Short mmCIF file of C-alpha atoms in Angstrom, two decimals:
data_model
loop_
_atom_site.label_atom_id
_atom_site.label_comp_id
_atom_site.label_asym_id
_atom_site.label_seq_id
_atom_site.Cartn_x
_atom_site.Cartn_y
_atom_site.Cartn_z
CA MET A 198 79.69 11.83 61.75
CA SER A 199 79.38 11.55 65.44
CA GLN A 200 81.25 13.62 67.85
CA TYR A 201 83.00 10.42 69.25
CA VAL A 202 84.51 9.56 65.99
CA SER A 203 85.57 13.21 65.18
CA ARG A 204 87.08 13.54 68.93
CA LEU A 205 89.16 10.46 67.81
CA SER A 206 90.21 12.00 64.61
CA SER A 207 92.06 15.12 65.89
CA THR A 208 94.30 12.85 67.90
CA PHE A 209 97.65 11.51 66.42
CA MET A 210 97.12 8.01 68.22
CA ALA A 211 93.65 7.33 69.59
CA PRO A 212 93.45 8.11 73.20
CA ARG A 213 92.74 5.41 75.95
CA ILE A 214 89.21 5.01 75.36
CA ARG A 215 87.09 5.37 78.67
CA PHE A 216 83.45 4.09 79.08
CA PRO A 217 81.47 3.99 82.05
CA GLY A 218 80.70 0.74 83.91
CA GLY A 219 82.98 -1.98 85.26
CA HIS A 220 86.56 -2.26 84.45
CA ARG A 221 87.66 -6.03 84.27
CA LYS A 222 89.63 -6.77 81.00
CA PRO A 223 89.25 -10.15 79.64
CA ARG A 224 91.30 -12.80 80.54
CA ARG A 225 91.10 -14.99 77.37
CA ILE A 226 90.23 -14.16 73.85
CA ALA A 227 89.21 -16.25 70.91
CA MET A 228 90.55 -14.40 67.83
CA LEU A 229 89.60 -15.57 64.50
CA SER A 230 91.53 -15.22 61.09
CA VAL A 231 89.78 -17.79 58.54
CA HIS A 232 91.41 -17.28 55.38
CA THR A 233 95.14 -16.55 56.25
CA SER A 234 97.39 -17.90 59.04
CA PRO A 235 99.33 -15.85 61.13
CA LEU A 236 102.22 -18.34 60.92
CA HIS A 237 102.31 -17.67 56.89
CA GLN A 238 105.15 -15.52 55.34
CA PRO A 239 103.52 -12.05 54.80
CA GLY A 240 103.68 -11.10 51.05
CA THR A 241 102.91 -14.75 49.94
CA GLY A 242 99.33 -15.65 48.70
CA ASP A 243 96.78 -13.69 50.86
CA ALA A 244 99.12 -13.04 53.74
CA GLY A 245 99.93 -9.37 54.13
CA GLY A 246 99.43 -6.75 56.66
CA MET A 247 96.80 -8.17 58.59
CA ASN A 248 98.86 -11.09 59.45
CA VAL A 249 101.41 -8.92 60.77
CA TYR A 250 98.76 -7.16 62.77
CA ILE A 251 97.40 -10.23 64.08
CA VAL A 252 100.70 -11.43 65.40
CA GLU A 253 101.97 -8.47 66.85
CA LEU A 254 98.52 -7.41 68.41
CA ALA A 255 98.32 -11.16 70.11
CA LYS A 256 101.95 -10.80 71.65
CA ARG A 257 101.47 -7.61 73.04
CA LEU A 258 97.88 -8.48 74.65
CA ALA A 259 99.62 -11.70 76.19
CA ALA A 260 102.25 -9.43 77.57
CA ILE A 261 99.52 -7.65 79.51
CA ASN A 262 98.03 -10.73 80.78
CA ILE A 263 95.15 -11.19 77.92
CA GLU A 264 95.66 -14.75 76.79
CA VAL A 265 95.09 -15.19 73.00
CA GLU A 266 93.88 -18.24 71.00
CA ILE A 267 93.78 -17.75 67.08
CA PHE A 268 91.69 -19.95 65.24
CA THR A 269 92.62 -20.15 61.62
CA ARG A 270 91.98 -22.73 58.55
CA ALA A 271 94.35 -25.52 58.27
CA THR A 272 96.11 -25.24 54.68
CA ALA A 273 98.47 -28.50 54.95
CA GLY A 274 98.02 -32.02 56.06
CA GLY A 275 99.93 -32.92 59.23
CA LEU A 276 99.84 -29.58 60.74
CA PRO A 277 99.78 -29.93 64.71
CA PRO A 278 96.46 -28.92 65.87
CA VAL A 279 97.87 -26.23 68.37
CA VAL A 280 100.88 -24.23 67.93
CA GLU A 281 102.02 -21.95 70.67
CA LEU A 282 103.21 -18.72 68.78
CA ASP A 283 104.42 -17.19 71.92
CA PRO A 284 103.88 -17.43 75.70
CA GLY A 285 100.25 -16.93 76.06
CA VAL A 286 99.50 -16.99 72.32
CA LEU A 287 98.11 -20.30 70.77
CA VAL A 288 97.42 -21.00 67.16
CA ARG A 289 94.64 -23.60 66.56
CA HIS A 290 94.55 -25.08 63.26
CA VAL A 291 90.81 -25.85 61.99
CA ASP A 292 90.16 -28.44 59.17
CA ALA A 293 87.66 -26.86 56.86
CA GLY A 294 87.85 -27.90 53.11
CA PRO A 295 90.78 -28.92 51.30
CA TYR A 296 94.16 -27.93 52.39
CA GLU A 297 95.27 -26.68 48.86
CA GLY A 298 93.74 -24.98 46.01
CA LEU A 299 90.90 -23.27 47.85
CA ALA A 300 90.76 -19.65 46.68
CA LYS A 301 89.60 -16.83 49.16
CA GLU A 302 86.50 -16.53 47.21
CA GLU A 303 85.60 -20.07 47.68
CA LEU A 304 85.82 -20.06 51.51
CA PRO A 305 82.32 -18.78 52.26
CA GLY A 306 81.21 -22.48 51.33
CA GLN A 307 83.61 -23.34 54.40
CA LEU A 308 82.69 -21.33 56.97
CA CYS A 309 80.02 -23.95 58.54
CA ALA A 310 82.86 -26.51 58.77
CA PHE A 311 85.23 -23.72 60.15
CA THR A 312 82.54 -22.96 62.84
CA HIS A 313 82.08 -26.31 63.65
CA GLY A 314 85.71 -27.09 64.34
CA VAL A 315 85.77 -23.62 66.65
CA MET A 316 82.81 -25.22 68.61
CA GLN A 317 84.53 -28.38 69.18
CA ALA A 318 87.64 -26.53 70.43
CA TRP A 319 85.24 -24.70 72.90
CA ALA A 320 83.27 -27.75 73.97
CA GLY A 321 86.33 -29.02 75.62
CA HIS A 322 86.69 -26.04 78.10
CA ARG A 323 84.80 -25.31 81.02
CA PRO A 324 82.12 -22.68 80.45
CA GLY A 325 83.53 -19.21 80.49
CA HIS A 326 86.91 -20.18 78.97
CA TYR A 327 86.59 -17.07 76.32
CA ASP A 328 85.68 -13.70 77.69
CA LEU A 329 85.29 -12.17 74.11
CA VAL A 330 85.46 -12.94 70.33
CA HIS A 331 87.97 -10.94 68.28
CA SER A 332 87.21 -11.17 64.50
CA HIS A 333 89.65 -9.96 61.61
CA TYR A 334 87.94 -9.74 58.02
CA TRP A 335 84.43 -10.56 57.12
CA LEU A 336 84.70 -14.23 56.53
CA SER A 337 85.78 -14.42 60.39
CA GLY A 338 83.15 -12.09 61.27
CA HIS A 339 80.56 -14.52 60.42
CA VAL A 340 82.27 -17.37 62.42
CA GLY A 341 82.69 -14.98 65.48
CA TRP A 342 79.14 -13.59 65.11
CA LEU A 343 78.00 -17.24 65.51
CA ALA A 344 80.44 -17.88 68.30
CA ALA A 345 79.87 -14.95 70.54
CA GLU A 346 76.26 -15.52 70.30
CA ARG A 347 76.70 -19.24 71.45
CA TRP A 348 78.99 -18.30 74.15
CA GLY A 349 77.26 -15.28 75.39
CA VAL A 350 80.32 -13.01 75.19
CA PRO A 351 80.77 -9.74 73.01
CA LEU A 352 82.05 -9.60 69.34
CA VAL A 353 84.78 -7.15 68.21
CA HIS A 354 85.50 -6.91 64.74
CA ALA A 355 88.05 -5.57 62.75
CA MET A 356 87.14 -5.17 58.66
CA HIS A 357 90.64 -4.46 57.53
CA THR A 358 89.43 -3.65 54.00
CA MET A 359 85.63 -3.19 53.26
CA ALA A 360 84.03 -4.23 49.99
CA LYS A 361 82.54 -1.09 49.20
CA VAL A 362 85.41 0.97 49.69
CA LYS A 363 87.46 -1.38 47.60
CA ASN A 364 84.54 -1.36 44.76
CA ALA A 365 84.61 2.50 44.80
CA ALA A 366 88.39 2.56 43.72
CA LEU A 367 89.25 -0.47 41.45
CA ALA A 368 92.65 -0.54 39.82
CA ASP A 369 92.69 -1.54 36.00
CA GLY A 370 92.28 -5.43 35.71
CA ASP A 371 90.95 -5.92 39.23
CA VAL A 372 87.81 -7.45 39.95
CA ALA A 373 84.90 -5.95 42.01
CA GLU A 374 83.90 -7.62 45.25
CA PRO A 375 80.88 -9.71 44.90
CA ALA A 376 77.45 -8.67 46.49
CA SER A 377 77.60 -11.40 48.88
CA ARG A 378 80.42 -9.79 50.36
CA VAL A 379 78.87 -6.56 50.82
CA ILE A 380 75.52 -8.25 52.35
CA GLY A 381 77.92 -10.20 54.60
CA GLU A 382 79.83 -7.31 56.00
CA THR A 383 76.60 -5.32 56.64
CA GLN A 384 75.32 -8.33 58.62
CA ILE A 385 78.80 -8.13 60.71
CA VAL A 386 78.48 -4.37 61.31
CA ASN A 387 75.00 -4.94 62.73
CA ALA A 388 75.98 -7.91 64.80
CA ALA A 389 79.19 -6.69 66.48
CA ASP A 390 79.30 -4.98 69.76
CA ARG A 391 82.43 -2.91 68.73
CA LEU A 392 84.20 -2.48 65.64
CA ILE A 393 87.82 -1.31 65.37
CA ALA A 394 88.79 0.93 62.59
CA ASN A 395 92.48 1.74 61.96
CA THR A 396 91.83 5.42 61.21
CA ALA A 397 89.21 8.09 61.73
CA GLU A 398 88.51 7.82 57.93
CA GLU A 399 87.81 4.16 58.00
CA ALA A 400 85.47 4.87 61.15
CA ASP A 401 83.75 7.25 58.88
CA GLU A 402 83.50 5.03 55.89
CA LEU A 403 81.96 2.47 58.41
CA VAL A 404 79.26 4.80 59.23
CA ARG A 405 78.82 6.31 55.66
CA PHE A 406 79.10 2.90 53.47
CA TYR A 407 77.40 0.55 56.24
CA GLU A 408 75.25 2.77 58.50
CA ALA A 409 77.44 1.70 61.56
CA ASP A 410 76.28 2.71 65.09
CA PRO A 411 79.11 5.67 65.68
CA ALA A 412 79.01 4.68 69.21
CA LYS A 413 80.30 1.26 68.45
CA VAL A 414 83.27 2.42 66.59
CA ALA A 415 86.46 2.89 68.16
CA VAL A 416 89.83 3.95 66.18
CA VAL A 417 92.94 2.09 67.11
CA HIS A 418 96.04 2.67 64.93
CA PRO A 419 97.96 -0.31 64.21
CA GLY A 420 101.55 -0.32 65.52
CA VAL A 421 105.02 -1.29 64.28
CA ASN A 422 107.59 -3.51 65.99
CA LEU A 423 110.07 -0.68 66.76
CA ASP A 424 112.77 -3.30 68.06
CA ARG A 425 112.76 -4.78 64.59
CA PHE A 426 112.14 -1.66 62.10
CA ARG A 427 114.67 0.91 63.14
CA PRO A 428 117.34 2.95 61.59
CA ALA A 429 119.87 0.50 63.22
CA ASP A 430 123.47 0.69 61.28
CA GLY A 431 122.00 2.91 58.63
CA ARG A 432 121.74 2.64 54.81
CA ALA A 433 125.12 1.68 53.63
CA ALA A 434 125.46 -1.15 55.87
CA ALA A 435 122.07 -2.36 54.81
CA ARG A 436 123.09 -2.12 50.95
CA ALA A 437 126.20 -3.96 51.69
CA ARG A 438 124.34 -7.03 53.43
CA LEU A 439 121.83 -6.82 50.27
CA GLY A 440 124.49 -6.27 47.58
CA VAL A 441 122.69 -2.92 46.45
CA PRO A 442 125.17 -0.53 44.88
CA GLN A 443 125.94 2.21 47.28
CA ASN A 444 125.45 5.08 45.11
CA ALA A 445 122.32 3.89 43.77
CA PHE A 446 118.95 5.64 43.78
CA VAL A 447 116.51 2.87 45.39
CA PRO A 448 112.79 3.34 44.94
CA LEU A 449 111.50 0.16 46.45
CA PHE A 450 108.03 -1.56 46.31
CA ALA A 451 107.29 -4.21 49.07
CA GLY A 452 104.13 -6.07 49.31
CA ARG A 453 101.80 -8.27 47.35
CA ILE A 454 101.89 -8.12 43.70
CA GLN A 455 98.47 -7.38 42.63
CA PRO A 456 96.38 -4.61 40.84
CA LEU A 457 95.19 -3.07 44.06
CA LYS A 458 98.59 -2.39 45.35
CA ALA A 459 99.71 -0.99 41.57
CA PRO A 460 103.03 -2.10 41.57
CA ASP A 461 103.03 -1.46 37.95
CA ILE A 462 102.75 2.16 38.46
CA VAL A 463 106.07 2.22 40.47
CA LEU A 464 107.54 0.72 36.94
CA ARG A 465 105.78 3.04 34.77
CA ALA A 466 107.19 6.10 36.86
CA VAL A 467 110.63 4.83 36.71
CA ALA A 468 110.38 4.43 32.91
CA GLN A 469 109.07 8.13 32.33
CA LEU A 470 111.85 9.66 34.60
CA LEU A 471 114.25 7.91 32.58
CA VAL A 472 112.78 8.92 29.25
CA ARG A 473 112.98 12.46 30.72
CA GLU A 474 116.54 12.00 31.98
CA PRO A 475 118.38 9.02 30.49
CA SER A 476 121.58 9.62 32.29
CA LEU A 477 119.75 8.59 35.54
CA ARG A 478 119.88 4.63 34.36
CA ALA A 479 123.18 4.35 35.87
CA ARG A 480 122.08 5.33 39.03
CA MET A 481 118.61 3.51 39.27
CA TYR A 482 118.17 0.21 41.14
CA VAL A 483 114.51 -0.52 41.65
CA PRO A 484 113.58 -3.58 44.00
CA ILE A 485 110.31 -5.42 43.93
CA VAL A 486 110.04 -7.37 47.07
CA GLY A 487 106.75 -9.82 47.17
CA GLY A 488 104.75 -12.34 45.51
CA PRO A 489 101.67 -12.67 43.38
CA SER A 490 98.65 -12.47 45.32
CA GLY A 491 94.80 -12.05 44.73
CA SER A 492 94.02 -11.19 40.94
CA GLY A 493 97.62 -11.01 40.40
CA LEU A 494 97.68 -14.70 40.53
CA ALA A 495 96.30 -14.80 37.01
CA ARG A 496 99.16 -13.27 35.45
CA PRO A 497 101.93 -13.98 37.67
CA GLU A 498 104.80 -12.99 35.27
CA GLY A 499 102.92 -9.65 34.29
CA LEU A 500 104.96 -7.54 36.13
CA GLN A 501 108.19 -8.90 34.87
CA LYS A 502 106.89 -8.48 31.13
CA LEU A 503 105.89 -5.14 31.53
CA ALA A 504 109.41 -4.15 33.04
CA ALA A 505 110.81 -5.72 29.54
CA ARG A 506 108.21 -3.85 27.65
CA LEU A 507 108.91 -0.67 29.19
CA GLY A 508 112.81 -1.14 28.56
CA ILE A 509 113.81 -1.28 32.25
CA ALA A 510 114.26 -4.98 32.73
CA ASP A 511 117.94 -4.48 33.73
CA ILE A 512 117.48 -1.97 36.64
CA VAL A 513 114.50 -3.75 38.06
CA HIS A 514 115.20 -6.47 40.49
CA PHE A 515 112.57 -8.92 41.60
CA HIS A 516 112.71 -10.74 45.07
CA PRO A 517 110.58 -13.20 46.65
CA PRO A 518 108.60 -12.24 50.01
CA VAL A 519 111.27 -12.12 53.01
CA GLY A 520 111.08 -12.34 56.72
CA GLN A 521 110.66 -9.21 58.94
CA GLU A 522 114.36 -9.03 59.26
CA LEU A 523 115.33 -9.05 55.87
CA LEU A 524 112.54 -6.76 55.24
CA ALA A 525 113.76 -4.29 57.51
CA ASP A 526 117.02 -4.28 55.90
CA TRP A 527 115.17 -3.64 52.48
CA PHE A 528 113.43 -0.60 54.11
CA ARG A 529 116.85 0.80 55.42
CA ALA A 530 118.68 0.28 51.87
CA ALA A 531 115.94 1.90 50.35
CA SER A 532 115.98 5.66 49.08
CA THR A 533 112.20 5.43 49.07
CA LEU A 534 109.24 3.16 49.67
CA VAL A 535 106.64 3.83 47.02
CA MET A 536 103.09 2.78 47.78
CA PRO A 537 100.72 3.71 44.99
CA SER A 538 97.97 1.49 46.41
CA TYR A 539 94.51 2.31 45.05
CA SER A 540 93.00 1.43 48.63
CA GLU A 541 94.76 0.66 52.06
CA SER A 542 92.91 0.76 55.25
CA PHE A 543 95.88 2.02 57.00
CA GLY A 544 99.15 1.06 55.25
CA LEU A 545 101.28 -0.69 57.75
CA VAL A 546 104.17 -1.11 55.60
CA ALA A 547 104.60 2.59 55.19
CA ILE A 548 105.21 2.81 58.99
CA GLU A 549 107.67 0.18 59.07
CA ALA A 550 109.79 1.51 56.30
CA GLN A 551 109.46 5.28 58.24
CA ALA A 552 110.50 3.40 61.37
CA ALA A 553 113.72 2.34 59.55
CA GLY A 554 114.36 5.72 58.75
CA THR A 555 113.05 5.54 54.99
CA PRO A 556 110.63 8.44 53.62
CA VAL A 557 107.76 7.07 51.51
CA ILE A 558 106.07 8.29 48.44
CA ALA A 559 102.50 7.04 48.88
CA ALA A 560 98.83 7.59 47.30
CA ALA A 561 96.81 9.77 49.65
CA VAL A 562 94.32 7.18 49.99
CA GLY A 563 92.46 5.19 52.95
CA GLY A 564 95.02 5.20 56.10
CA LEU A 565 98.08 6.79 54.19
CA PRO A 566 97.64 10.09 54.93
CA VAL A 567 97.76 9.18 58.63
CA ALA A 568 100.74 6.88 58.13
CA VAL A 569 102.51 9.40 55.98
CA ARG A 570 102.96 13.36 57.05
CA ASP A 571 102.98 15.01 53.62
CA GLY A 572 106.34 16.89 52.90
CA ARG A 573 107.85 15.78 56.40
CA THR A 574 108.26 12.12 56.38
CA GLY A 575 107.40 11.46 52.79
CA ILE A 576 105.23 12.54 49.72
CA LEU A 577 101.56 12.12 49.02
CA VAL A 578 100.21 11.81 45.75
CA ASP A 579 96.52 12.41 44.34
CA GLY A 580 95.36 9.97 41.96
CA HIS A 581 97.41 7.31 40.38
CA ASP A 582 99.36 8.95 37.22
CA PRO A 583 102.47 7.44 36.87
CA SER A 584 103.83 11.04 36.11
CA ASP A 585 102.99 12.32 39.38
CA TYR A 586 104.95 9.60 40.81
CA ALA A 587 107.97 10.32 38.53
CA ALA A 588 107.82 13.74 39.67
CA ALA A 589 107.99 12.79 43.25
CA LEU A 590 110.69 10.57 42.47
CA HIS A 591 112.83 13.41 40.76
CA ARG A 592 112.46 15.59 43.76
CA LEU A 593 114.05 13.20 46.03
CA LEU A 594 116.77 12.29 43.27
CA LEU A 595 117.51 16.05 42.88
CA ASP A 596 117.91 16.69 46.61
CA PRO A 597 119.74 13.85 48.43
CA GLY A 598 119.81 15.90 51.33
CA LEU A 599 115.81 15.68 51.24
CA VAL A 600 116.09 11.74 51.46
CA THR A 601 117.87 12.33 54.78
CA ARG A 602 116.09 14.77 56.28
CA MET A 603 112.64 13.08 55.72
CA GLY A 604 114.04 9.79 56.93
CA ALA A 605 114.93 11.17 60.04
CA GLU A 606 111.76 12.83 60.59
CA ALA A 607 110.13 9.39 59.56
CA ALA A 608 111.83 7.40 62.27
CA ARG A 609 110.75 10.01 64.77
CA HIS A 610 106.94 9.90 63.37
CA ALA A 611 106.88 6.11 63.56
CA GLU A 612 107.85 5.95 67.48
CA HIS A 613 104.17 6.88 68.00
CA PHE A 614 102.84 3.66 66.45
CA GLY A 615 104.39 1.32 68.98
CA TRP A 616 102.24 -2.05 69.55
CA ASP A 617 102.21 -1.41 73.17
CA THR A 618 100.00 1.31 72.60
CA ALA A 619 98.02 -0.24 70.28
CA ALA A 620 97.36 -3.44 72.55
CA ALA A 621 96.48 -1.13 75.43
CA ALA A 622 93.79 0.97 73.63
CA THR A 623 92.58 -2.51 72.03
CA ALA A 624 92.25 -3.99 75.47
CA ASP A 625 89.98 -0.74 76.37
CA VAL A 626 88.02 -1.39 73.54
CA TYR A 627 87.53 -5.20 74.92
CA THR A 628 86.68 -3.71 78.61
CA ALA A 629 84.00 -1.41 77.34
CA ALA A 630 82.25 -4.21 75.14
CA MET A 631 82.14 -6.63 78.13
CA CYS A 632 80.83 -3.73 80.55
CA GLU A 633 78.21 -2.97 78.15
CA ARG A 634 77.18 -6.57 77.68
CA ARG A 635 77.19 -7.13 81.48
CA ARG A 636 74.69 -3.93 81.71
CA ARG A 637 72.70 -5.22 79.18
CA VAL A 638 72.23 -8.79 80.66
CA ARG A 639 71.64 -7.34 83.97
CA SER A 640 68.73 -5.03 82.51
CA GLN A 641 67.18 -7.99 80.93
CA HIS A 642 66.70 -9.40 84.40
CA VAL A 643 65.46 -6.52 86.27
#
């Protein structure tokens, strides 16, 4: 591991990154999100933390005078070609393939059409319209690679998830990522001028699994909207608004319902807890907030059937994905958020819940050990044995004061993850990539 990545890993939030050379930050960037639109509701289909990441980052970049144009695939007829998401942030819908019925796994076949749409938009501008390309996820990376080469600008890429990492920790019933994705990711890692990793562990995985040049990897933690996700008027008021019993113990699952996120472990842990102490049933209220996604679409009713088989259907309450304001209320209402994921590049939901003053029980995987401070803002669990999650729930049940103390510490912890800090650090990565490209071009002409 390079000294560069190791130095970043020792910090709580990656420091402002400094590189020698010029200091002009970009005026306008092309941001690419092929397979999921920033306008889609997180928790539905393939929309999740990456959608929140792109929206919040784009808004904060615009606030520091970096205009952002987000290219995404049109998924419905009649969509306007361009939508203003916020001042300085445009969303451009690109026609590429059928609007409906196209699975994410089929999207590689539409990358040529998507690239054509991006190039058509670029052709309508004067040369130099975009200073840089920032692509998200490997599908966007391939479009970004071609666009950056054609425009003569740097490519900055964020993986968000990696095939080799996911395949190393598959959940039961999940499907391995194909070799074509692994090859595609390897090509992008080699082509990018800079790679943004959410955590030092992800930076290490880029080097270890994909042989990334450590000098190209920058660690920038995602942020949280601290104006939206905050303790506000407290747990009692949130429960009153949501119709949740005031005296209930509420372990919340919030996210896409798919094997990777392991919502089944939440149900199994609750069932084991009630077998051990049946008297707790009267106090349990288990909300599952989110919709089927990915491989979970194969059996969209699977979690409901599992709750029935476990004999806890009466205390499990399923809710469709909700907007950010209502999601913040669910976090406030919860006794704890439970995240038993098999893989998380960061775990944005964990930071959002903590910002709302709620402790988190999470698997010690990916970026979750950065997001959650074990024993202080929540409990990290090694592995995915439901009995271990039942034990963590029982610990919080036995000591209501612990929920309060951890919740207060969680809110303070989350304050370090504001989006303004993330946007400033990302802008530094952009500036470094532009400086290096200018130096490279100058050296070629000497």
